[in-house]
Short mmCIF file of C-alpha atoms and ligand atoms in Angstrom, two decimals:
data_model
loop_
_atom_site.label_atom_id
_atom_site.label_comp_id
_atom_site.label_asym_id
_atom_site.label_seq_id
_atom_site.Cartn_x
_atom_site.Cartn_y
_atom_site.Cartn_z
CA MET A 1 25.31 -39.06 18.58
CA GLY A 2 25.50 -37.31 15.32
CA LYS A 3 25.80 -33.54 14.25
CA ASN A 4 23.24 -31.10 13.83
CA LYS A 5 22.10 -29.90 10.70
CA GLU A 6 23.48 -26.81 8.77
CA VAL A 7 21.86 -24.79 7.51
CA LEU A 8 22.62 -21.65 5.29
CA ILE A 9 20.64 -18.74 4.24
CA VAL A 10 21.14 -16.40 1.42
CA GLY A 11 20.10 -12.70 2.80
CA ALA A 12 19.61 -11.36 5.98
CA GLY A 13 15.95 -9.87 5.02
CA LEU A 14 13.04 -10.13 7.78
CA GLY A 15 11.72 -13.91 6.44
CA SER A 16 15.81 -15.24 6.90
CA LEU A 17 15.58 -13.83 10.11
CA ALA A 18 12.41 -15.23 11.34
CA SER A 19 13.15 -18.74 9.75
CA ALA A 20 16.69 -18.54 11.71
CA LEU A 21 14.85 -17.72 14.76
CA ARG A 22 12.82 -21.05 14.24
CA LEU A 23 15.29 -23.51 13.25
CA SER A 24 17.94 -21.41 15.28
CA TYR A 25 15.47 -22.95 18.49
CA SER A 26 14.66 -26.51 16.96
CA GLY A 27 18.35 -27.25 16.75
CA TYR A 28 19.92 -26.49 13.66
CA LYS A 29 23.19 -25.00 13.31
CA VAL A 30 22.25 -22.00 11.00
CA LYS A 31 24.79 -19.17 9.02
CA ILE A 32 23.44 -16.47 7.09
CA ILE A 33 25.15 -14.54 4.37
CA GLU A 34 23.94 -11.13 3.54
CA LYS A 35 25.18 -8.81 0.63
CA GLN A 36 25.38 -5.30 2.56
CA ASN A 37 26.60 -4.55 5.85
CA THR A 38 23.46 -4.52 8.20
CA ALA A 39 20.77 -7.28 8.41
CA GLY A 40 16.77 -6.95 8.03
CA GLY A 41 16.85 -6.09 4.13
CA ARG A 42 14.21 -3.66 3.22
CA LEU A 43 13.77 -3.48 6.79
CA ASN A 44 15.94 -1.12 7.26
CA PHE A 45 17.68 2.42 8.62
CA ILE A 46 19.70 5.46 7.63
CA LYS A 47 20.97 7.45 10.69
CA GLN A 48 22.87 10.35 9.48
CA ASP A 49 23.14 14.05 10.56
CA GLY A 50 21.53 13.46 14.09
CA PHE A 51 17.99 12.07 12.00
CA THR A 52 17.27 8.13 11.80
CA PHE A 53 15.12 7.23 9.37
CA ASP A 54 13.37 4.04 8.80
CA VAL A 55 14.60 2.77 5.18
CA GLY A 56 11.24 1.09 3.83
CA PRO A 57 8.33 -0.22 6.07
CA SER A 58 6.55 2.21 8.27
CA PHE A 59 3.90 0.28 9.62
CA PHE A 60 2.12 -3.37 9.23
CA SER A 61 -1.09 -5.46 10.28
CA MET A 62 -1.53 -8.27 11.51
CA SER A 63 0.16 -7.85 14.33
CA TYR A 64 -0.33 -11.48 16.22
CA GLU A 65 1.93 -13.03 13.71
CA PHE A 66 4.79 -11.38 15.44
CA VAL A 67 3.51 -12.35 18.99
CA GLU A 68 3.46 -16.35 17.23
CA LEU A 69 7.29 -16.14 15.88
CA PHE A 70 8.45 -15.25 19.46
CA LYS A 71 5.76 -17.70 21.72
CA SER A 72 7.18 -20.32 18.92
CA ILE A 73 10.40 -20.24 20.34
CA GLY A 74 9.60 -19.34 23.78
CA GLU A 75 11.07 -15.95 24.08
CA PRO A 76 9.68 -12.77 24.91
CA ILE A 77 8.59 -10.18 22.26
CA PRO A 78 11.99 -8.28 22.27
CA PHE A 79 10.62 -4.68 21.17
CA GLU A 80 7.26 -3.30 22.06
CA LEU A 81 4.89 -2.98 19.35
CA ASN A 82 2.07 0.32 19.45
CA GLU A 83 -1.44 0.19 17.74
CA LEU A 84 -1.77 3.23 15.48
CA ASN A 85 -4.56 5.29 16.26
CA PRO A 86 -5.93 7.31 14.12
CA LEU A 87 -4.27 4.39 11.79
CA TYR A 88 -3.25 6.91 9.46
CA THR A 89 -4.31 10.61 7.62
CA VAL A 90 -5.41 11.49 3.98
CA ASN A 91 -4.92 14.57 2.36
CA ILE A 92 -7.13 15.00 -0.92
CA ALA A 93 -5.52 17.91 -3.60
CA GLY A 94 -8.43 19.99 -3.69
CA SER A 95 -9.84 19.75 -0.36
CA ASP A 96 -9.00 21.86 2.46
CA LYS A 97 -10.33 18.10 4.99
CA VAL A 98 -8.24 16.12 6.23
CA PHE A 99 -9.15 12.53 6.90
CA GLN A 100 -8.68 10.73 10.27
CA ILE A 101 -8.77 7.24 9.60
CA TYR A 102 -9.88 5.55 12.63
CA LYS A 103 -10.26 2.10 13.43
CA ASP A 104 -13.28 2.82 15.77
CA LEU A 105 -16.43 2.91 13.21
CA ASP A 106 -18.53 5.89 14.98
CA LYS A 107 -15.45 8.32 14.67
CA LEU A 108 -15.07 7.09 11.45
CA ALA A 109 -18.37 7.82 10.40
CA GLU A 110 -18.35 11.75 12.05
CA GLU A 111 -15.23 12.15 9.73
CA PHE A 112 -17.58 11.70 6.44
CA LYS A 113 -20.70 13.62 8.06
CA GLY A 114 -21.94 15.24 4.27
CA ILE A 115 -19.88 13.30 2.38
CA GLU A 116 -21.10 9.49 2.66
CA ASP A 117 -24.46 9.07 4.48
CA ASN A 118 -25.02 6.28 7.20
CA LEU A 119 -21.25 4.98 6.78
CA GLU A 120 -21.44 3.45 9.91
CA ALA A 121 -23.78 0.98 8.63
CA LYS A 122 -22.39 0.73 5.14
CA ILE A 123 -18.84 -0.38 6.41
CA ARG A 124 -20.09 -2.75 9.02
CA LYS A 125 -21.47 -4.71 5.89
CA TYR A 126 -19.12 -3.88 3.73
CA LEU A 127 -16.69 -5.16 6.47
CA LYS A 128 -18.36 -8.33 7.31
CA GLY A 129 -18.49 -9.83 4.11
CA ALA A 130 -14.37 -8.55 4.07
CA LYS A 131 -13.91 -10.51 7.35
CA GLU A 132 -15.56 -13.53 5.37
CA ILE A 133 -13.43 -14.04 3.11
CA PHE A 134 -10.71 -13.69 5.74
CA HIS A 135 -10.77 -16.19 7.61
CA ASP A 136 -12.25 -18.45 4.69
CA THR A 137 -8.91 -18.52 3.01
CA GLU A 138 -6.50 -17.88 6.18
CA TYR A 139 -5.72 -21.79 6.59
CA LYS A 140 -6.60 -22.67 2.67
CA VAL A 141 -4.89 -20.26 0.67
CA VAL A 142 -2.24 -18.47 2.90
CA LYS A 143 -0.87 -20.64 5.88
CA LYS A 144 -0.29 -23.61 3.95
CA ASN A 145 2.03 -25.74 1.73
CA PHE A 146 0.82 -26.27 -1.25
CA ASP A 147 3.11 -29.08 -3.65
CA SER A 148 1.41 -29.75 -6.45
CA ILE A 149 -1.09 -26.91 -8.33
CA LEU A 150 -4.28 -29.32 -7.98
CA GLY A 151 -3.90 -29.34 -4.20
CA PHE A 152 -4.04 -25.92 -4.45
CA ILE A 153 -7.17 -25.85 -6.63
CA MET A 154 -8.60 -28.39 -4.24
CA SER A 155 -7.88 -26.38 -1.64
CA MET A 156 -9.51 -23.55 -2.82
CA ALA A 157 -12.69 -25.48 -4.03
CA THR A 158 -13.30 -25.71 0.04
CA VAL A 159 -13.30 -21.89 0.23
CA PRO A 160 -17.18 -21.42 0.65
CA ILE A 161 -18.51 -21.14 -3.21
CA LYS A 162 -20.46 -17.64 -1.87
CA HIS A 163 -17.19 -15.79 -2.44
CA LEU A 164 -16.99 -16.64 -5.93
CA PRO A 165 -18.10 -13.76 -8.02
CA LYS A 166 -15.60 -11.62 -6.10
CA LEU A 167 -13.25 -13.54 -8.30
CA PHE A 168 -15.14 -11.76 -11.20
CA ARG A 169 -15.65 -8.25 -9.42
CA THR A 170 -12.39 -5.64 -9.68
CA PHE A 171 -11.51 -4.17 -5.99
CA TRP A 172 -13.20 -1.09 -6.95
CA GLN A 173 -16.49 -2.65 -8.20
CA GLU A 174 -16.77 -4.22 -5.21
CA LEU A 175 -16.26 -0.54 -3.29
CA GLU A 176 -19.17 0.50 -5.89
CA ARG A 177 -21.58 -1.74 -4.52
CA HIS A 178 -21.19 -0.16 -1.28
CA PHE A 179 -19.93 3.21 -1.02
CA GLU A 180 -21.09 5.91 -3.12
CA SER A 181 -18.77 9.15 -2.55
CA GLU A 182 -15.69 8.92 -4.44
CA GLU A 183 -13.42 10.35 -1.30
CA VAL A 184 -14.41 6.61 0.66
CA LYS A 185 -14.18 4.71 -2.33
CA ILE A 186 -10.51 6.00 -2.91
CA ILE A 187 -9.23 5.80 0.82
CA SER A 188 -10.47 1.87 1.24
CA SER A 189 -8.38 1.27 -2.15
CA LEU A 190 -5.13 2.87 -0.74
CA VAL A 191 -4.46 -0.32 0.89
CA ALA A 192 -4.21 -1.88 -1.97
CA PHE A 193 -2.34 1.03 -3.65
CA PHE A 194 0.55 1.43 -1.93
CA LEU A 195 1.40 -2.38 -1.95
CA GLY A 196 1.31 -1.77 -5.83
CA ALA A 197 -1.43 -2.56 -7.39
CA THR A 198 -4.10 -0.63 -9.32
CA PRO A 199 -8.03 -1.19 -7.52
CA PHE A 200 -8.86 -1.30 -11.13
CA ASN A 201 -7.82 -4.79 -11.65
CA THR A 202 -6.92 -6.44 -8.63
CA PRO A 203 -9.31 -8.58 -7.68
CA SER A 204 -12.51 -8.12 -4.88
CA VAL A 205 -11.25 -10.26 -2.62
CA TYR A 206 -8.59 -8.01 -1.96
CA ASN A 207 -10.83 -6.27 0.12
CA LEU A 208 -10.30 -8.46 2.84
CA LEU A 209 -6.91 -6.04 3.60
CA ASN A 210 -9.71 -3.12 4.31
CA TYR A 211 -10.80 -5.79 7.52
CA THR A 212 -7.67 -6.70 8.61
CA GLU A 213 -6.90 -2.36 8.51
CA LEU A 214 -9.97 -1.65 10.02
CA GLU A 215 -11.84 -4.08 12.61
CA HIS A 216 -9.09 -7.10 12.56
CA ASP A 217 -6.03 -6.43 14.22
CA GLY A 218 -5.52 -2.69 13.00
CA TYR A 219 -2.19 -1.21 11.90
CA TRP A 220 1.19 -1.04 13.96
CA ASN A 221 4.40 -0.13 14.29
CA VAL A 222 7.23 -0.43 16.64
CA LYS A 223 8.68 2.11 19.53
CA GLY A 224 12.06 3.62 19.10
CA GLY A 225 11.46 2.89 15.35
CA MET A 226 10.62 -0.53 13.00
CA TYR A 227 14.83 -1.25 13.25
CA LYS A 228 14.05 -2.26 16.83
CA ILE A 229 12.36 -5.61 15.29
CA VAL A 230 15.66 -6.50 13.38
CA GLU A 231 17.62 -5.92 16.66
CA GLY A 232 15.59 -7.42 19.06
CA ILE A 233 15.57 -10.93 16.72
CA LEU A 234 19.43 -10.13 16.18
CA GLY A 235 19.84 -10.35 20.03
CA LEU A 236 18.02 -13.62 20.13
CA LEU A 237 20.50 -15.29 17.08
CA GLU A 238 23.37 -14.39 18.78
CA LYS A 239 22.31 -16.14 21.93
CA LYS A 240 21.77 -19.30 19.71
CA ASN A 241 25.21 -18.48 17.64
CA VAL A 242 23.86 -18.03 15.01
CA GLU A 243 26.84 -16.36 12.14
CA ILE A 244 26.30 -13.72 10.00
CA LEU A 245 28.50 -12.94 6.74
CA TYR A 246 28.65 -9.53 6.14
CA ASN A 247 29.41 -7.30 2.77
CA THR A 248 29.15 -11.47 1.04
CA GLU A 249 27.38 -11.48 -1.69
CA ILE A 250 26.34 -15.05 -2.99
CA THR A 251 26.98 -14.88 -6.80
CA SER A 252 27.05 -18.54 -8.09
CA VAL A 253 25.39 -22.24 -7.03
CA SER A 254 26.56 -25.81 -7.46
CA HIS A 255 24.30 -28.44 -7.32
CA LYS A 256 24.57 -32.63 -8.17
CA ASN A 257 22.23 -35.40 -8.62
CA GLY A 258 19.59 -33.26 -7.40
CA ILE A 259 21.02 -31.39 -4.53
CA LEU A 260 22.57 -28.19 -4.04
CA THR A 261 26.18 -28.85 -3.04
CA SER A 262 27.58 -25.31 -2.65
CA LEU A 263 27.11 -21.48 -2.45
CA HIS A 264 30.08 -19.45 -3.91
CA ASP A 265 30.68 -15.80 -3.60
CA ALA A 266 32.42 -13.06 -5.99
CA ASN A 267 35.74 -13.21 -4.16
CA GLY A 268 35.81 -17.48 -4.69
CA ASN A 269 35.12 -18.45 -1.49
CA GLU A 270 33.06 -21.59 -1.25
CA TYR A 271 29.98 -21.88 1.59
CA LYS A 272 28.61 -25.78 2.21
CA ALA A 273 25.39 -26.80 4.33
CA ASP A 274 23.40 -29.55 4.56
CA VAL A 275 20.10 -27.30 4.20
CA TYR A 276 19.82 -23.94 1.78
CA ILE A 277 17.32 -21.24 1.88
CA VAL A 278 17.31 -18.39 -0.34
CA ASN A 279 16.11 -14.59 1.07
CA ALA A 280 16.91 -12.85 -2.28
CA ASP A 281 14.09 -12.90 -4.71
CA ALA A 282 12.11 -16.20 -5.29
CA ALA A 283 11.86 -15.99 -8.64
CA TRP A 284 14.72 -13.61 -9.82
CA PHE A 285 17.21 -16.64 -8.35
CA ARG A 286 15.86 -19.24 -10.27
CA GLY A 287 16.61 -17.52 -13.33
CA LYS A 288 20.22 -16.12 -12.66
CA PHE A 289 21.55 -18.61 -10.34
CA LEU A 290 19.75 -21.66 -11.16
CA LYS A 291 19.46 -21.00 -15.25
CA ARG A 292 15.38 -22.77 -14.76
CA PRO A 293 13.09 -21.80 -18.42
CA LYS A 294 10.37 -20.21 -16.78
CA PHE A 295 12.28 -17.68 -15.22
CA THR A 296 14.41 -16.14 -17.98
CA GLU A 297 14.38 -12.36 -17.92
CA GLU A 298 11.50 -12.29 -20.92
CA LYS A 299 9.91 -14.49 -18.52
CA LEU A 300 10.01 -13.01 -15.38
CA ASP A 301 9.30 -9.60 -17.48
CA LYS A 302 5.73 -10.91 -18.41
CA MET A 303 5.01 -11.80 -14.83
CA GLU A 304 3.28 -9.02 -12.92
CA TRP A 305 5.38 -7.29 -10.02
CA THR A 306 4.83 -4.64 -7.80
CA LEU A 307 5.62 -1.04 -8.56
CA ALA A 308 8.92 0.50 -7.85
CA PRO A 309 9.82 3.07 -4.71
CA PHE A 310 10.88 6.23 -4.96
CA THR A 311 12.30 7.32 -1.42
CA MET A 312 13.25 9.96 0.48
CA TYR A 313 14.24 10.85 3.87
CA LEU A 314 14.58 14.34 4.60
CA GLY A 315 15.44 15.79 8.10
CA VAL A 316 13.84 19.38 8.40
CA ASN A 317 14.69 22.02 10.52
CA GLY A 318 11.32 23.06 12.32
CA LYS A 319 8.20 21.18 13.68
CA ILE A 320 5.78 20.94 10.68
CA PRO A 321 2.10 21.34 12.74
CA GLY A 322 0.38 20.23 9.71
CA ILE A 323 1.21 17.16 9.31
CA HIS A 324 0.81 13.79 11.70
CA HIS A 325 2.49 10.60 11.70
CA HIS A 326 1.13 8.85 8.58
CA ASN A 327 -0.23 10.90 5.76
CA TYR A 328 -1.39 9.85 2.11
CA PHE A 329 -1.18 12.68 -0.17
CA LEU A 330 -3.47 12.11 -2.94
CA GLY A 331 -4.35 14.46 -6.21
CA ASP A 332 -7.65 15.21 -7.93
CA ASN A 333 -7.73 12.58 -11.05
CA PHE A 334 -7.19 9.02 -9.02
CA ARG A 335 -7.94 6.76 -11.30
CA ASP A 336 -5.93 8.57 -14.18
CA TYR A 337 -3.54 7.92 -11.93
CA ALA A 338 -4.16 4.64 -10.92
CA ASP A 339 -4.36 3.54 -14.36
CA THR A 340 -1.35 5.50 -16.48
CA ILE A 341 1.43 4.85 -12.73
CA PHE A 342 2.03 1.31 -13.91
CA ARG A 343 2.86 2.23 -18.26
CA SER A 344 4.29 5.64 -17.70
CA THR A 345 7.73 5.61 -19.04
CA VAL A 346 8.11 8.90 -17.25
CA ALA A 347 8.21 9.85 -13.49
CA PRO A 348 4.61 11.16 -12.31
CA LYS A 349 3.63 14.62 -12.15
CA LYS A 350 1.58 15.59 -9.81
CA PRO A 351 2.39 12.49 -7.86
CA TYR A 352 0.62 10.40 -5.34
CA TYR A 353 2.45 9.94 -2.03
CA TYR A 354 3.39 8.77 1.96
CA VAL A 355 4.64 10.42 4.00
CA ASN A 356 6.00 9.13 7.72
CA VAL A 357 7.15 11.77 10.45
CA ALA A 358 8.33 9.11 12.98
CA SER A 359 9.47 12.07 15.32
CA LYS A 360 5.44 13.18 16.00
CA SER A 361 5.97 10.22 18.54
CA ASN A 362 9.29 8.90 18.41
CA PRO A 363 11.36 12.76 19.36
CA GLU A 364 14.47 10.54 19.79
CA CYS A 365 14.48 10.30 15.87
CA ALA A 366 15.42 13.16 14.98
CA PRO A 367 17.25 16.62 16.83
CA GLU A 368 15.38 18.65 19.15
CA GLY A 369 12.65 20.95 16.91
CA CYS A 370 13.57 19.24 14.06
CA GLU A 371 11.51 16.37 12.22
CA ASN A 372 12.50 13.56 10.17
CA LEU A 373 10.12 12.96 7.36
CA PHE A 374 10.49 9.76 5.46
CA ILE A 375 8.28 10.07 1.54
CA LEU A 376 7.48 7.09 0.01
CA CYS A 377 6.39 7.41 -3.59
CA PRO A 378 5.47 4.55 -5.90
CA VAL A 379 6.35 4.79 -9.22
CA PRO A 380 6.87 2.67 -12.64
CA ASP A 381 9.25 0.17 -12.26
CA LEU A 382 12.80 -0.45 -14.13
CA ARG A 383 10.85 -2.59 -17.01
CA ILE A 384 9.04 0.33 -18.21
CA LYS A 385 11.01 3.61 -16.75
CA PRO A 386 14.64 2.16 -16.66
CA ASN A 387 16.44 5.65 -15.85
CA TRP A 388 16.51 7.80 -13.05
CA ASP A 389 19.23 10.60 -14.05
CA ASP A 390 15.95 13.10 -13.76
CA ALA A 391 15.38 11.93 -10.11
CA GLU A 392 15.41 15.48 -8.75
CA ASP A 393 12.78 17.05 -10.80
CA LEU A 394 10.95 14.02 -8.99
CA VAL A 395 12.05 15.65 -5.99
CA ASP A 396 11.75 19.32 -6.47
CA GLU A 397 8.07 18.14 -7.43
CA ILE A 398 7.12 15.78 -4.09
CA LEU A 399 8.62 19.04 -1.90
CA GLU A 400 7.22 21.90 -3.57
CA ASP A 401 3.17 20.09 -3.29
CA LEU A 402 4.16 19.27 0.18
CA SER A 403 4.97 22.14 1.36
CA GLU A 404 1.99 24.17 0.02
CA ARG A 405 -0.05 21.59 1.52
CA VAL A 406 1.02 21.53 4.83
CA ASN A 407 1.92 25.45 4.38
CA PHE A 408 5.55 25.17 5.00
CA ASP A 409 8.20 25.79 3.49
CA ILE A 410 10.51 22.42 3.43
CA LYS A 411 13.23 23.08 0.77
CA ASN A 412 14.72 25.33 2.35
CA ASN A 413 14.76 23.94 5.80
CA ILE A 414 16.38 20.68 4.36
CA LEU A 415 19.20 19.31 6.92
CA THR A 416 19.78 16.36 5.44
CA LYS A 417 18.47 14.12 2.39
CA VAL A 418 19.29 11.17 1.07
CA VAL A 419 17.28 9.99 -2.38
CA TYR A 420 16.78 6.55 -3.06
CA THR A 421 15.67 5.87 -6.34
CA PRO A 422 14.70 2.47 -7.96
CA GLU A 423 17.63 1.79 -9.62
CA LYS A 424 19.03 2.62 -5.68
CA TRP A 425 16.36 0.18 -4.60
CA ARG A 426 17.73 -3.16 -7.52
CA ASP A 427 21.17 -2.66 -6.34
CA MET A 428 21.20 -2.52 -2.95
CA PHE A 429 18.91 -5.72 -2.40
CA ASN A 430 18.77 -7.10 -6.14
CA LEU A 431 14.96 -6.74 -6.08
CA TYR A 432 13.88 -7.83 -9.76
CA LYS A 433 14.12 -3.95 -11.75
CA GLY A 434 13.78 -1.85 -8.93
CA SER A 435 10.13 -4.05 -7.79
CA GLY A 436 9.03 -2.82 -3.62
CA LEU A 437 6.96 -5.44 -3.14
CA GLY A 438 8.29 -8.11 -4.98
CA LEU A 439 5.62 -10.33 -7.35
CA ALA A 440 2.13 -9.03 -7.58
CA HIS A 441 -0.87 -10.75 -6.41
CA GLY A 442 -3.15 -11.30 -8.88
CA LEU A 443 -5.02 -14.71 -8.68
CA ASN A 444 -2.71 -16.15 -11.81
CA GLN A 445 0.56 -15.27 -8.40
CA ILE A 446 -0.59 -16.94 -5.23
CA GLY A 447 -0.68 -19.97 -3.75
CA ALA A 448 0.60 -22.71 -5.98
CA PHE A 449 0.89 -20.39 -8.89
CA ARG A 450 3.56 -18.08 -7.14
CA PRO A 451 6.95 -19.57 -7.35
CA SER A 452 7.20 -22.02 -4.57
CA ASN A 453 9.18 -22.02 -1.46
CA LYS A 454 10.53 -25.22 -1.87
CA ASP A 455 12.94 -25.92 -4.87
CA GLU A 456 11.17 -27.57 -7.99
CA GLU A 457 14.30 -29.89 -8.77
CA LEU A 458 17.03 -29.55 -5.68
CA ASN A 459 15.90 -31.61 -2.59
CA ASN A 460 17.65 -29.35 -0.13
CA LEU A 461 16.57 -25.75 -1.22
CA TYR A 462 13.73 -23.47 -0.14
CA TYR A 463 12.99 -20.14 -0.29
CA VAL A 464 11.18 -17.54 2.00
CA GLY A 465 10.97 -13.63 1.45
CA ALA A 466 8.30 -11.79 -0.35
CA SER A 467 8.54 -13.19 -4.08
CA THR A 468 7.53 -16.58 -3.01
CA THR A 469 4.75 -17.79 -0.75
CA PRO A 470 2.19 -17.10 0.89
CA GLY A 471 3.68 -12.85 0.19
CA THR A 472 4.76 -9.72 0.57
CA GLY A 473 4.40 -7.47 3.64
CA LEU A 474 6.16 -8.07 6.59
CA PRO A 475 3.68 -10.28 8.87
CA ILE A 476 2.97 -12.08 5.46
CA VAL A 477 7.08 -13.08 5.07
CA VAL A 478 6.94 -13.90 9.21
CA ILE A 479 4.04 -16.65 7.91
CA GLY A 480 6.76 -17.85 5.35
CA SER A 481 9.08 -18.24 7.50
CA LYS A 482 6.63 -20.87 9.53
CA LEU A 483 5.72 -22.56 5.92
CA ILE A 484 9.06 -23.34 5.18
CA HIS A 485 10.31 -24.83 9.06
CA GLU A 486 7.53 -26.84 8.92
CA ARG A 487 9.08 -28.40 5.28
CA ILE A 488 12.46 -28.43 7.06
CA ILE A 489 11.66 -29.96 10.07
CA HIS A 490 9.68 -33.35 8.42
CA GLU A 491 11.89 -33.21 5.46
CA HIS A 492 15.46 -32.77 6.81
CA PRO A 493 15.06 -33.17 10.66
CA THR A 494 17.92 -32.24 12.95
CA VAL A 495 19.28 -34.45 15.60
C1 FAD B 501 10.09 1.43 0.35
C2 FAD B 501 8.86 0.16 1.12
C3 FAD B 501 8.34 0.02 1.79
C4 FAD B 501 7.35 -1.02 2.60
N1 FAD B 501 6.28 -0.42 3.80
C5 FAD B 501 5.45 -2.10 4.17
C6 FAD B 501 4.93 -1.36 4.94
O1 FAD B 501 5.08 -0.17 5.83
N2 FAD B 501 5.00 -2.56 5.90
C7 FAD B 501 5.06 -4.07 5.64
O2 FAD B 501 4.17 -5.01 5.63
N3 FAD B 501 5.77 -4.29 4.48
C8 FAD B 501 6.18 -2.93 3.91
N4 FAD B 501 7.13 -3.17 2.54
C9 FAD B 501 7.44 -4.52 2.27
C10 FAD B 501 8.36 -5.30 3.57
O3 FAD B 501 9.30 -5.06 3.25
C11 FAD B 501 8.56 -6.57 2.33
O4 FAD B 501 7.52 -7.53 2.22
C12 FAD B 501 9.41 -7.50 3.48
O5 FAD B 501 10.64 -6.71 4.03
C13 FAD B 501 10.31 -8.28 2.43
O6 FAD B 501 11.25 -9.10 3.12
P1 FAD B 501 11.71 -10.07 2.50
O7 FAD B 501 12.58 -11.36 3.45
O8 FAD B 501 11.74 -11.00 1.38
O9 FAD B 501 13.53 -10.18 2.72
P2 FAD B 501 14.26 -8.30 1.45
O10 FAD B 501 14.15 -7.37 2.38
O11 FAD B 501 13.81 -8.35 0.24
O12 FAD B 501 15.96 -9.09 1.95
C14 FAD B 501 16.29 -9.80 1.14
C15 FAD B 501 18.03 -9.65 1.26
O13 FAD B 501 18.97 -10.59 0.74
C16 FAD B 501 19.75 -10.36 0.72
N5 FAD B 501 20.06 -10.98 -0.36
C17 FAD B 501 19.90 -10.62 -1.98
N6 FAD B 501 20.54 -11.34 -3.00
C18 FAD B 501 21.51 -11.75 -2.22
C19 FAD B 501 22.79 -12.29 -2.54
N7 FAD B 501 22.96 -12.87 -3.77
N8 FAD B 501 23.72 -12.71 -1.75
C20 FAD B 501 23.91 -12.56 -0.15
N9 FAD B 501 22.50 -11.21 -0.09
C21 FAD B 501 21.34 -11.47 -1.03
C22 FAD B 501 19.32 -8.57 0.32
O14 FAD B 501 20.44 -7.65 0.35
C23 FAD B 501 18.41 -9.00 1.35
O15 FAD B 501 19.49 -7.64 2.54
C24 FAD B 501 7.56 -2.49 2.45
C25 FAD B 501 8.31 -2.66 1.01
C26 FAD B 501 9.36 -0.65 0.52
C27 FAD B 501 10.71 -1.90 -0.23
#
């Protein structure tokens, strides 16, 4: 009997961990090499002074992709999914009303009484269109491997023609066809905005995200904090003897005759396997290590990238009554803000930000009588604002605004504080120019137009994660792991 095929994965983000699970349970011998001292990549945690924080993702849609992952390997889900209800709250500057966003459309319509008439009927009609496009593209665009642009175009051609006009409208224009109030249009745009895209230039097809949020599966987090996902997966990987080498950064690769032959770290160590998977950014890696002309820095800079995260983690003394678990704080100039945030060379004034207070539902995240605040403010990436020496100005700006809006002096009650600028995000996980979610999802950067999950030249090299197919976000990189598993078991079967 021959020996099991060996797989080496660069990086231990969620895409890597999910791929390692599928492959180790299919009989491959898997090893992961990670530059940080923890697994999870952006899905990570900070523990400091008695507080625990989720570092990046704080909730997700399409929870059934996690269900499918564990079902596919015949294991029970090793963490507890928790559905959000309400989904989140929205505070708009100048209004005393805090909007609670419910999946229950009756209740949602009640929230907007006097602001948007007949919301329930309007939203049902809007969601019907969004639902159709979601289900008509799910298996033709998202959950499919593509080997050529022609194959992708042929697959797109089978999407019903009635969706065609949606390719030529923007996300915002679609909302304008259904709703009158600025409040409903702005709130319905947040799903795109906080994914790092403005609704004014994002194609209208992405309104399907509102269907996933409001009707299809809602939003979920994990009991005890998001890092339970990583801990749960690590427990299963241990059972399958998957080795993870931490504090080791791959700095060069060798290849010969269309085959990747080894990886090298900064200390000159060499790592060999039959099959390699890269979980570092798929576009950046091709440029930096494989020197591909399509992915030089100049070419990467011309691609569209999602906004960079500016994040703060605050342990606060006292309970803050005016805030919930998931909150958006917006100004009163949405269109101007969304138009300029991608191009602005300075930190935003009157920033728009998201606040997650996990201690509202997970008391173990903070000492008694305290709250843990994770604040995310999307900002321009490092191509546009390369220097963050002025980070404290943005911290002050946000804290002043938030303290006023929740009527609680946050600044003078901080017990612990960590700030990650886009530079820090870039350096921690090799995120290109600090872009938080990787390559954007314009129509020119999806499917066969996105860096492929199979290398163009090296027959034993695959990619998984945010900047390859199908795209970014936790459930989407889990789908990505399924797609490369499909490829690898066919192209490099093990014994
Ligand atoms: C602030 C923030 C908030 C977010 N919120 C959400 C959310 O609420 N919901 C949601 O669904 N998604 C969210 N996302 C997106 C989500 O985090 C990502 O889409 C997903 O985690 C990407 O996973 P990945 O597989 O690409 O791996 P990554 O997380 O990118 O991990 C890649 C790993 O590779 C390692 N690595 C890179 N280069 C090397 C090298 N040369 N050698 C060794 N190791 C290397 C890195 O250190 C890292 O650990 C958020 C992202 C950010 C930044």
